[in-house]
Short mmCIF file of C-alpha atoms in Angstrom, two decimals:
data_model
loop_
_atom_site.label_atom_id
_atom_site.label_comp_id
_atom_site.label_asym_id
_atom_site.label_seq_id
_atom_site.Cartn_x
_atom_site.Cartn_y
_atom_site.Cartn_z
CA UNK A 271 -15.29 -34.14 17.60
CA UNK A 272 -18.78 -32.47 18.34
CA UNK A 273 -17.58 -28.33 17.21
CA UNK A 274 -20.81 -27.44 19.32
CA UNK A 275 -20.06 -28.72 22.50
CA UNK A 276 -19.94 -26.23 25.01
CA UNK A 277 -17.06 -27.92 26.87
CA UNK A 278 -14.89 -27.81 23.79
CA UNK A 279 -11.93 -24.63 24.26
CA UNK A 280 -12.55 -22.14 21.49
CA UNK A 281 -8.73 -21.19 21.88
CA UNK A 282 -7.83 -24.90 20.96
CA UNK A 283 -10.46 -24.66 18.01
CA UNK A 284 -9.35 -21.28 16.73
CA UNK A 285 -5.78 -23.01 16.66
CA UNK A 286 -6.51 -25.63 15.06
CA UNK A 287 -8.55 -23.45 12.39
CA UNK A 288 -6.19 -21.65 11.90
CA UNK A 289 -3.29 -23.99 11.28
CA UNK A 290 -5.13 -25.49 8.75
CA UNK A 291 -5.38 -21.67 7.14
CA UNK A 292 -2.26 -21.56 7.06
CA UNK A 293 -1.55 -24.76 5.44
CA UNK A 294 -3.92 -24.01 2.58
CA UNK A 295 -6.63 -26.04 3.71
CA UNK A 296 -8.93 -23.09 3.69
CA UNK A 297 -12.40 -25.08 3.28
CA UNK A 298 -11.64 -26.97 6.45
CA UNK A 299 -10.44 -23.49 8.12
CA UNK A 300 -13.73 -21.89 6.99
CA UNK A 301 -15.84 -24.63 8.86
CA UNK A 302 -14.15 -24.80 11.38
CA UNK A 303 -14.62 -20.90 12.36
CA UNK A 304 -17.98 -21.25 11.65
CA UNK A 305 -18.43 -23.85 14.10
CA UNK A 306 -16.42 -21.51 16.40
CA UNK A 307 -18.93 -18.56 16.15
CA UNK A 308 -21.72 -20.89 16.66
CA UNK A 309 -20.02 -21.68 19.98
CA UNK A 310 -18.34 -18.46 20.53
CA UNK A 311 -20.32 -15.69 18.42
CA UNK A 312 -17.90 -12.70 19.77
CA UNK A 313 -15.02 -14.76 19.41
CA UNK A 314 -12.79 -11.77 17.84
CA UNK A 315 -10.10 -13.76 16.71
CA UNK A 316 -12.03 -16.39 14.54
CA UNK A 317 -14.41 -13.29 13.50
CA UNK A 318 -11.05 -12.00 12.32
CA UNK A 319 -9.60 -14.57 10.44
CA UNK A 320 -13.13 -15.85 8.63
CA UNK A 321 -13.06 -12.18 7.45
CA UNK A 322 -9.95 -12.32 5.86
CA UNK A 323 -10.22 -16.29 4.06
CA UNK A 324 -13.67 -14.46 2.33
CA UNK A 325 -11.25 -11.92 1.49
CA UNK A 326 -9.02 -13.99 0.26
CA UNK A 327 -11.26 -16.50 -1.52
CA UNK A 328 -13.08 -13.65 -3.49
CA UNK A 329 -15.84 -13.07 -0.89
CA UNK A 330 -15.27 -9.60 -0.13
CA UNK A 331 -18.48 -8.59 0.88
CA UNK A 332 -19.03 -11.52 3.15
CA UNK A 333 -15.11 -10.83 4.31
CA UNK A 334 -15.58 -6.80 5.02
CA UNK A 335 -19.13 -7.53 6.92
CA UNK A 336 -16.80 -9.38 9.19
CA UNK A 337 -14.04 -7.29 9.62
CA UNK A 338 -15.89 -4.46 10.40
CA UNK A 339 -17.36 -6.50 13.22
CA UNK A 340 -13.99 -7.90 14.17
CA UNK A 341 -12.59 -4.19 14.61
CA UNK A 342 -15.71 -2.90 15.92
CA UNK A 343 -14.41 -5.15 19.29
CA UNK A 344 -11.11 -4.51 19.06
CA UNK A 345 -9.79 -1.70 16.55
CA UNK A 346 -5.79 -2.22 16.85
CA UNK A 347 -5.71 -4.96 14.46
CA UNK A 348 -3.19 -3.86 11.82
CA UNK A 349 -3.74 -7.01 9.88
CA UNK A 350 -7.87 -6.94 10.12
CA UNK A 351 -7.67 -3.28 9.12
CA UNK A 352 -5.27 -4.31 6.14
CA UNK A 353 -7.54 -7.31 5.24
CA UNK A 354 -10.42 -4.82 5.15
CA UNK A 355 -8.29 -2.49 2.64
CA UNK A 356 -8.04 -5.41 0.70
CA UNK A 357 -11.35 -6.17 0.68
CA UNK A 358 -12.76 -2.50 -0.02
CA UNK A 359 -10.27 -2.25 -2.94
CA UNK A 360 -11.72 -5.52 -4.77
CA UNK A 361 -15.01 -3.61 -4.23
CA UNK A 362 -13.69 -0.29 -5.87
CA UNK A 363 -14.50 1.63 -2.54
CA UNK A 364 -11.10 3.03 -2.85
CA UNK A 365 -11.06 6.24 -0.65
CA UNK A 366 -11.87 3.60 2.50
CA UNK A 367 -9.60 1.33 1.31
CA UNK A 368 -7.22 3.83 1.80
CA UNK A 369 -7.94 4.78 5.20
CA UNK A 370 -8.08 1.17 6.30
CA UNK A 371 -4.86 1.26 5.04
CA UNK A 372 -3.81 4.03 6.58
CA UNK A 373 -4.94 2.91 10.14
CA UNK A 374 -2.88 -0.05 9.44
CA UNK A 375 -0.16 1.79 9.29
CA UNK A 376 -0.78 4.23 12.05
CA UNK A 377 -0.50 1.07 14.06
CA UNK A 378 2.40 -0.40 12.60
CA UNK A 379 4.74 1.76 10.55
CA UNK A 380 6.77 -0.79 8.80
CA UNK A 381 3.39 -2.85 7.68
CA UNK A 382 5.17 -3.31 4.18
CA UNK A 383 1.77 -5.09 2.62
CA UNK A 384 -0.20 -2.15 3.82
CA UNK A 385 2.18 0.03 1.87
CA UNK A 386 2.17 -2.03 -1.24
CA UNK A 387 -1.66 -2.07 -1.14
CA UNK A 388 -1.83 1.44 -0.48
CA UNK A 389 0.06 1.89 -3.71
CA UNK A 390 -2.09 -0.25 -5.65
CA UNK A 391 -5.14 1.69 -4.35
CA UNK A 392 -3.13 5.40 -5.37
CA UNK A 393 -2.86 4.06 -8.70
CA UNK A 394 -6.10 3.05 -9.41
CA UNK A 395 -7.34 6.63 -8.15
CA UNK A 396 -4.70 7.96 -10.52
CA UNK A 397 -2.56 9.58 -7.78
CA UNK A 398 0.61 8.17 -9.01
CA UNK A 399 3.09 9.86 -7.33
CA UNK A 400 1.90 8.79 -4.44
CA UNK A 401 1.26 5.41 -5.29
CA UNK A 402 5.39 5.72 -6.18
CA UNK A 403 5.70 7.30 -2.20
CA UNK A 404 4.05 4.14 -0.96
CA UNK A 405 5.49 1.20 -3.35
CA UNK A 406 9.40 3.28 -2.68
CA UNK A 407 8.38 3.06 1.20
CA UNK A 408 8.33 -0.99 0.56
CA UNK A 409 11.63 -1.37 -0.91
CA UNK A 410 13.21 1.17 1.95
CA UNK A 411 11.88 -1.55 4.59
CA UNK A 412 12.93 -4.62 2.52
CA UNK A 413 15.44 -4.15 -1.26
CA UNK A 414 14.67 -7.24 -2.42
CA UNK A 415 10.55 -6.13 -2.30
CA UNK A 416 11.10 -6.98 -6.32
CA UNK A 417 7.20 -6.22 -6.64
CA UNK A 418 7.79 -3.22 -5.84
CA UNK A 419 10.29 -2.38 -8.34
CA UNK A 420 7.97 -4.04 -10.96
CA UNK A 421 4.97 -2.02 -9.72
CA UNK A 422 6.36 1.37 -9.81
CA UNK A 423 8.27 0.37 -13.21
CA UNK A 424 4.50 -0.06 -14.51
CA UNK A 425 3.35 3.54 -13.40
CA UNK A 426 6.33 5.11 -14.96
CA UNK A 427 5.56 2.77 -18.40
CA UNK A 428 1.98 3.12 -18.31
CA UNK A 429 0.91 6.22 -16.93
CA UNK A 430 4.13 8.45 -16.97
CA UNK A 431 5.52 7.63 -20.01
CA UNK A 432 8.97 8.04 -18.03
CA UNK A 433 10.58 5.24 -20.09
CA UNK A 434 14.12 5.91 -18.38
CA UNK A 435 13.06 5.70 -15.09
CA UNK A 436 10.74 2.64 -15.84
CA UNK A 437 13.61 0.65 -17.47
CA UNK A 438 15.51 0.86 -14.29
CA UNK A 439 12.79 -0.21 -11.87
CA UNK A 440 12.20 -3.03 -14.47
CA UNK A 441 16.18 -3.63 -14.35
CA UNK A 442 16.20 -3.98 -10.42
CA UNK A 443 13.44 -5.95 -10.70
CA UNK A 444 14.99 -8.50 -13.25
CA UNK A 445 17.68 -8.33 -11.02
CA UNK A 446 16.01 -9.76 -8.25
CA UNK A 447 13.67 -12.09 -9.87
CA UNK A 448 15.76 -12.94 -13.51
CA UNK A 449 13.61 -16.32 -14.55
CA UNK A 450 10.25 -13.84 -14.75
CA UNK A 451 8.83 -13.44 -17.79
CA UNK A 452 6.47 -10.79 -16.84
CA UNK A 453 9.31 -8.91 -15.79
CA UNK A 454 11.21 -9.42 -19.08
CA UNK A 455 8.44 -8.53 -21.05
CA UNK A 456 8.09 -5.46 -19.35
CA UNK A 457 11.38 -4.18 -19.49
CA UNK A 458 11.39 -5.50 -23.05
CA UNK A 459 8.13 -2.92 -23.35
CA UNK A 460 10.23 -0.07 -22.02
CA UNK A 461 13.10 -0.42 -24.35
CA UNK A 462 10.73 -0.63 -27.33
CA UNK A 463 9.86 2.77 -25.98
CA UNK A 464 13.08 4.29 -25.57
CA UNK A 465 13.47 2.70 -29.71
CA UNK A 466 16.62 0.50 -27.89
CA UNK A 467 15.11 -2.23 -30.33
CA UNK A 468 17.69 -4.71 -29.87
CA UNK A 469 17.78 -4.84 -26.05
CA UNK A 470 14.08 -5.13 -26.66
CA UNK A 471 14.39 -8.58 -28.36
CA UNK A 472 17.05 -9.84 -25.87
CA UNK A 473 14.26 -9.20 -23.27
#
């Protein structure tokens, strides 16, 4: 099939593209959006989703170039603002990461990756109450978030030293996911802490 064809439907090629992005056969999504934007350069849609496989695939810079472009057009995508978080926080631009995160959620309060993101982003800054806020916001939409649990058991661990209350986000989490040995290890970590050295080893 000739991509640059002007008869060819960019809907039925932005399909396509992106049912192979969602299959995992991202190389043969990325082409084919490229071809798309030759076609259709303000396609918003294949602008979109390009933006977020460089995201994905490590290319932030490439990926937020896009975005920004993408939103530019149409600014109430929750998921291209998101993506753009994402992006901005693998670059260490932190404060807008947060307020693409924010504008994510301004459009869709119960964006539980937003949330989880925005935690990530608190705790980098070192705001980790609120990065606890935002990672407790994730399990209120969905309990079995077990991230979540595992996330905020790390603040408490790491940069708290709360050792109670990171044993029992650890404990929820083990809960939830019991064959992970990252979470083990973990709450193993926080029971050394708390000098409960034998429930340490079972861990």
């Amino acid at each position: 099939m000739n991509t640059r064809n002007s008869q060819v439907d960019p809907n039925i090629l932005f399909q396509q593209a992106f049912q192979f992005q969602q299959n995992g056969r991202l190389q043969d999504a990325e082409l084919m959006y490229k071809n798309l934007l030759q076609i259709s350069p303000s396609h918003i849609g294949a602008k979109t989703m390009l933006g977020m496989l460089y995201v994905q695939t490590e290319r932030a810079v490439e990926g937020i170039r896009l975005l920004k472009s993408s939103l530019i057009k149409d600014p109430k995508q929750f998921g291209a603002h998101n993506a753009l978080g994402v992006g901005l926080l693998n670059t260490k631009k932190f404060q807008e990461a947060i307020f693409s995160f924010n504008k994510a959620l301004i459009l869709k309060p119960d964006y539980i990756d937003s949330y989880f993101n925005l935690g990530k982003t608190q705790r980098a800054l070192r705001q980790y109450k609120d990065a606890i806020v935002s990672y407790s916001k994730c399990i209120d939409l969905d309990k079995g978030y077990a991230s979540a649990y595992n996330n905020i058991g790390t603040i408490y661990l790491e940069d708290l030293k709360e050792y109670e209350k990171s044993v029992a986000n650890f404990q929820q989490f083990v809960t939830l996911v019991p064959d992970s040995s990252l979470g083990l290890c973990n709450l193993g970590a926080a029971l050394k802490e708390l000098n409960r050295y034998d429930d340490a080893l079972v861990s």
